CSV table of C-alpha atoms in Angstrom, one decimal:
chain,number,residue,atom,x,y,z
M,1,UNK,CA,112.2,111.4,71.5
M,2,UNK,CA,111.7,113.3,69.0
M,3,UNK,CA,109.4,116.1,68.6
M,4,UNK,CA,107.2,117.2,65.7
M,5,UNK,CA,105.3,120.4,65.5
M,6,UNK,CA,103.2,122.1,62.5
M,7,UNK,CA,102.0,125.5,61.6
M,8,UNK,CA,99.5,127.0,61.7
M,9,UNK,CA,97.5,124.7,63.9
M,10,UNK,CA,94.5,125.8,61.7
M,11,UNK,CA,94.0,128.2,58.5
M,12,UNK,CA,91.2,129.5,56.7
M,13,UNK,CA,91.5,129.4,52.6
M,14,UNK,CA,89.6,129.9,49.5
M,15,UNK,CA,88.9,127.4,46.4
M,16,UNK,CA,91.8,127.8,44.5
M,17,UNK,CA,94.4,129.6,47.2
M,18,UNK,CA,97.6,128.1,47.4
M,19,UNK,CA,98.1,126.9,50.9
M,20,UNK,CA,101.4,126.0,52.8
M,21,UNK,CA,101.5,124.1,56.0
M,22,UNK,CA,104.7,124.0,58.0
M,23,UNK,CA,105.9,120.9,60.0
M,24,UNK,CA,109.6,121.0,62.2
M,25,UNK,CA,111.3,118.6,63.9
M,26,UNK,CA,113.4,118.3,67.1
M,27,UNK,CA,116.3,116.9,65.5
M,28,UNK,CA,117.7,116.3,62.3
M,29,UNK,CA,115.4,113.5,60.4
M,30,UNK,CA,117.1,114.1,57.3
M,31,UNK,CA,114.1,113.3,54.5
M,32,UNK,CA,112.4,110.5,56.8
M,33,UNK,CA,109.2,112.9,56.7
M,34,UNK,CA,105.7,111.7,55.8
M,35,UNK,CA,102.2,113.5,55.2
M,36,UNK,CA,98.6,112.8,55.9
M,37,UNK,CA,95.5,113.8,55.5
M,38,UNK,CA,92.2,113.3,57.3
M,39,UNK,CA,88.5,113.9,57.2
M,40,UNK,CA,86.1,114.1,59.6
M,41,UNK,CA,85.4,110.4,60.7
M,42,UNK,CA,87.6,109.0,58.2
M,43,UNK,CA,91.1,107.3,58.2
M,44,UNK,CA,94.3,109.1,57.3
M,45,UNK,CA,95.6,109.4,53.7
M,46,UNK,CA,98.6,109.0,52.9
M,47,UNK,CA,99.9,111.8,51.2
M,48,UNK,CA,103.4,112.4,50.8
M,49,UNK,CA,106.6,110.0,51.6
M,50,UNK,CA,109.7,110.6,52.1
M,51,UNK,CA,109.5,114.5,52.2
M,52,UNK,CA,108.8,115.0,49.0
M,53,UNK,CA,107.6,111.6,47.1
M,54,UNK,CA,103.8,111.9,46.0
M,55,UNK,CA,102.0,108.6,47.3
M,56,UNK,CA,100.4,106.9,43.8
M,57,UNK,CA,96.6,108.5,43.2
M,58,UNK,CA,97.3,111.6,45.1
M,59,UNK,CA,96.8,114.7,43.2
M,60,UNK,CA,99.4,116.6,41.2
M,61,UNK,CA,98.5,119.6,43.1
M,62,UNK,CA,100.0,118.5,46.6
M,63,UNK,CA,103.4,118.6,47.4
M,64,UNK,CA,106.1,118.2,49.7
M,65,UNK,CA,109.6,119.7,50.3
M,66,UNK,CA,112.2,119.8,53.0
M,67,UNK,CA,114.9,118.0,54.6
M,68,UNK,CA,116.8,118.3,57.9
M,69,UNK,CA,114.3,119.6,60.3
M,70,UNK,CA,112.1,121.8,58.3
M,71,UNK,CA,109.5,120.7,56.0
M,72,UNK,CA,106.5,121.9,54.1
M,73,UNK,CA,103.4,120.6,52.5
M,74,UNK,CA,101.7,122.8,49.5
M,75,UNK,CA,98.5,122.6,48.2
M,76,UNK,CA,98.8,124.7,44.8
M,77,UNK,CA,95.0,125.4,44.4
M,78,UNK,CA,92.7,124.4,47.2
M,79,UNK,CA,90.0,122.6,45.8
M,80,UNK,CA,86.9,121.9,48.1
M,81,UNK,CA,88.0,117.9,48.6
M,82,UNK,CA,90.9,119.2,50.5
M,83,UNK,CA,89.4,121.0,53.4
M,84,UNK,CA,90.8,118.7,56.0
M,85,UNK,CA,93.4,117.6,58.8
M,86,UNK,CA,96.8,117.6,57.3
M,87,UNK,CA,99.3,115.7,59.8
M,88,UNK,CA,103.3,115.2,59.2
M,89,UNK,CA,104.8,112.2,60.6
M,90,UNK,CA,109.0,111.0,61.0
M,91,UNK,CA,109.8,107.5,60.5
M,92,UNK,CA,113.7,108.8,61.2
M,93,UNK,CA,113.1,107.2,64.3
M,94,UNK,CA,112.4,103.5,64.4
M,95,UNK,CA,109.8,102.3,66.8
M,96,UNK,CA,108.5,105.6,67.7
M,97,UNK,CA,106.8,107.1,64.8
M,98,UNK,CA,105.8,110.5,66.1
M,99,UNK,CA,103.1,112.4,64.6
M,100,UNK,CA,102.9,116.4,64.2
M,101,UNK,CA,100.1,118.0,66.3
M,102,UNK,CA,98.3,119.1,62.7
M,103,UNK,CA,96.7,121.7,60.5
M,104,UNK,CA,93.1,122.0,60.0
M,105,UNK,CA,92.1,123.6,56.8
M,106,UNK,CA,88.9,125.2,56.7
M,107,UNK,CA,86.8,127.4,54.4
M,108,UNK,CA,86.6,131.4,54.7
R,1,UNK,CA,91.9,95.5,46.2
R,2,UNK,CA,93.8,95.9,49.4
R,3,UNK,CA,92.1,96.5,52.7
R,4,UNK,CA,91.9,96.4,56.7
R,5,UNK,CA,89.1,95.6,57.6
R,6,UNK,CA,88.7,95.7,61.4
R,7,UNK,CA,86.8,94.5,64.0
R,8,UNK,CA,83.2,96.5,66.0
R,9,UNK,CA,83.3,98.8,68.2
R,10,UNK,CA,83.8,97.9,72.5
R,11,UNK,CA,82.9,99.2,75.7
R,12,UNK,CA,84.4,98.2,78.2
R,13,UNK,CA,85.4,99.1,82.1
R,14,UNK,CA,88.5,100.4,84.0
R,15,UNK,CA,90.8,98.1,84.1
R,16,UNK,CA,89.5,95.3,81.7
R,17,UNK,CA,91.6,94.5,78.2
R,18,UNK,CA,90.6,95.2,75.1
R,19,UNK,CA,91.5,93.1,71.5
R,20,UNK,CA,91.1,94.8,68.3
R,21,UNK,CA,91.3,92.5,64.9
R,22,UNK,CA,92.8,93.7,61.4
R,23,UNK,CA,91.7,91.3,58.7
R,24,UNK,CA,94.0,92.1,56.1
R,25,UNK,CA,93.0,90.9,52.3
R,26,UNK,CA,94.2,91.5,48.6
R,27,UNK,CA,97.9,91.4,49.3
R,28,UNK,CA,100.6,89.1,51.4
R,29,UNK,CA,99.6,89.9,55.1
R,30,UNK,CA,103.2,88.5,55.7
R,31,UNK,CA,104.7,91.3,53.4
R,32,UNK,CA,104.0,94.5,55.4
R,33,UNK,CA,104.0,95.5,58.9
R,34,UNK,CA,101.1,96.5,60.8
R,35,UNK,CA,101.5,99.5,62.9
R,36,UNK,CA,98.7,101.0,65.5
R,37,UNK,CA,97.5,104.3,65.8
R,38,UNK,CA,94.9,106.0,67.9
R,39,UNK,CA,93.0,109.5,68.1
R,40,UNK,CA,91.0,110.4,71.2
R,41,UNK,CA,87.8,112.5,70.2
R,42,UNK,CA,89.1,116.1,68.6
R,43,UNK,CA,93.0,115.0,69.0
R,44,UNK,CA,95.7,114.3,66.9
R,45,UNK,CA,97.2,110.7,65.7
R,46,UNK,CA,99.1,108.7,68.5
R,47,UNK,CA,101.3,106.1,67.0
R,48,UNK,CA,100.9,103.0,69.5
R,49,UNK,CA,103.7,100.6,68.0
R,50,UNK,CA,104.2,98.3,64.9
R,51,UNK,CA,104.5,94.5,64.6
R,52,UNK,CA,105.9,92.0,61.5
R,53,UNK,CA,103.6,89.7,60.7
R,54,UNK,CA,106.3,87.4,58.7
R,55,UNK,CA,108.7,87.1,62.5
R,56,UNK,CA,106.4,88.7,64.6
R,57,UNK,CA,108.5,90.8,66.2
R,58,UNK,CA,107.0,93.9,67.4
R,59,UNK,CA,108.1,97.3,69.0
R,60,UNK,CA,106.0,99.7,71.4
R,61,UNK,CA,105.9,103.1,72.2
R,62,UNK,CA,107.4,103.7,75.2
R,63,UNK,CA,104.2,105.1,76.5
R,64,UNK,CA,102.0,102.0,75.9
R,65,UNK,CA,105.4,99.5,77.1
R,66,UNK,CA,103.8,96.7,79.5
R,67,UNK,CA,99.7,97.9,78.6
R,68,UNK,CA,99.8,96.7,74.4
R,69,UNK,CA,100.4,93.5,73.1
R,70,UNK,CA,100.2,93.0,69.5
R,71,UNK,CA,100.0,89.8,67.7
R,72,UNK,CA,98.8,87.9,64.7
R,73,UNK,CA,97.3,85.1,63.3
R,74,UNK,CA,98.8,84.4,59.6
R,75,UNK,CA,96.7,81.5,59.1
R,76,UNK,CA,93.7,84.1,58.9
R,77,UNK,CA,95.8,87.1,57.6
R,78,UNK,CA,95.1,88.8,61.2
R,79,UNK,CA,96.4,91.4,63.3
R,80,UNK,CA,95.5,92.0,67.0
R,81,UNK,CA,96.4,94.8,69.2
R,82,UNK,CA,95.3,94.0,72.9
R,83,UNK,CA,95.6,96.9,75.4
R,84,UNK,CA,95.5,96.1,79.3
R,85,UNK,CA,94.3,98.4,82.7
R,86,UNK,CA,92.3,100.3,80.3
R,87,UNK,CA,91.7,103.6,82.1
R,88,UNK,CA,89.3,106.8,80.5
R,89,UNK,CA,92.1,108.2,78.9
R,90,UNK,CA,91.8,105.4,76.7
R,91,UNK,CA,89.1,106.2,74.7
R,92,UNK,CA,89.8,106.6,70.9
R,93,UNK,CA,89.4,105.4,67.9
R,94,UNK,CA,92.3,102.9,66.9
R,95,UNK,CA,93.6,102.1,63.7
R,96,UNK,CA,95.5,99.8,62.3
R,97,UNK,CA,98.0,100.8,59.2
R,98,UNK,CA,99.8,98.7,56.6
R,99,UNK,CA,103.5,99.6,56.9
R,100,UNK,CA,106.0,99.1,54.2
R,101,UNK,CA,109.9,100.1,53.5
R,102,UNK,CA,111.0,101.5,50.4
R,103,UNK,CA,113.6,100.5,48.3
R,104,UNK,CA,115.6,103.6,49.9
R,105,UNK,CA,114.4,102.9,53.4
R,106,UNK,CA,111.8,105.7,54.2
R,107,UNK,CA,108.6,104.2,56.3
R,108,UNK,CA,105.1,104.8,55.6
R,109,UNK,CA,101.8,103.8,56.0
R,110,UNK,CA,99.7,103.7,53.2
R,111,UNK,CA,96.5,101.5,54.1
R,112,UNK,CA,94.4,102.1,56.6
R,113,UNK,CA,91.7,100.2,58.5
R,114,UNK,CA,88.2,102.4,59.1
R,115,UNK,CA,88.8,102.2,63.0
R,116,UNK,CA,87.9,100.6,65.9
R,117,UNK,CA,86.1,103.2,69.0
R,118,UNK,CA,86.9,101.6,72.1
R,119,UNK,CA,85.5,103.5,75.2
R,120,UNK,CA,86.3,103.0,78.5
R,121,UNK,CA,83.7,104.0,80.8
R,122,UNK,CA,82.3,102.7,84.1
């Protein structure tokens, strides 16, 4: 199986810090690499597909880079919307979609 | 506009079943896979398995093989994820999730249902 994990688990930011969140995999899952977001008795969001691809509506200020088995998601100025649970996800593996543990971002 | 709308919330006992529905609406149910995901209070997502609504084949993560079934009704546009031998641990809120395939082949999910809490409690 393989194994996602993100860092930090949790962060503390300002309006208009620029925030990075780190996710890793296991193995190799080339660009297979999606990102989420979730708020507090909410469904995800998608985010980000395919490591890098911004899902339609999302914000210009988000993005996503990587490829192999390291990836990152930046936020480019926080804004107060964004305080939330940020969660990577491979689909490199079909049939077990694993998710990453996440990253809560709070205020200071 | 597109949406998963799914069914109340359940209480149920060790050992019973539980069967969640995802009405899907404002695009082809037949078109997109629904996948199944849960979160136990303060954890993280746990991706349960996915299912084609058009063949209706599915796939389970090894750690729900032989407790989930998931199945569908197109005539209504429905999904259902049935868990068996329900035990504490299954407490969470489920969520169904509108899978698709891009032209290059990377997966997402990129519609979401509200959830569905299911506890299990004697």
């Amino acid at each position: 199986d393989i194994q996602m994990t993100q860092s930090p688990s949790s962060l503390s930011a300002s309006v208009g810090d620029r925030v990075t969140i780190t996710c890793r995999a296991s193995q190799s899952i080339s660009s297979y690499l999606n990102w989420y977001q979730q708020k507090p008795g909410k469904a995800p969001k998608l985010l980000i597909y395919a490591a890098s691809s911004l899902q339609s509506g999302v914000p210009s200020r988000f993005s996503g880079s990587g490829s192999g088995t390291d990836f990152t998601l930046t936020i480019s100025s926080l804004q107060p919307e964004d305080f939330a649970t940020y969660y990577c996800q491979q689909s490199y593996s079909t049939l077990l979609f694993t998710f990453g543990p996440g990253t809560k971002v709070d205020i200071k | 506009q597109v949406q998963l709308v799914q069914s109340g919330a359940e209480v149920k006992k060790p050992g019973a079943s539980v069967k969640v529905s995802c009405k899907a609406s404002g695009y082809t149910f037949t078109s997109y896979d629904i996948n199944w995901v849960r979160q136990a209070t303060g954890q993280g997502l746990e991706w349960m398995g996915w299912m084609n609504p058009n063949s209706g084949n599915t796939g389970y993560a090894q750690k729900f093989q032989g407790r989930v079934t998931m199945t569908r009704n197109t005539s209504i546009s429905t999904a259902y994820m049935e868990l068996s031998s329900l035990r504490s641990e299954d407490t969470a809120v489920y969520y169904c999730a509108r899978g698709e395939y891009t032209t290059h082949g990377y997966y997402y999910m990129d519609v979401w249902g509200k959830g569905t809490t299911v506890t299990v409690s004697s």
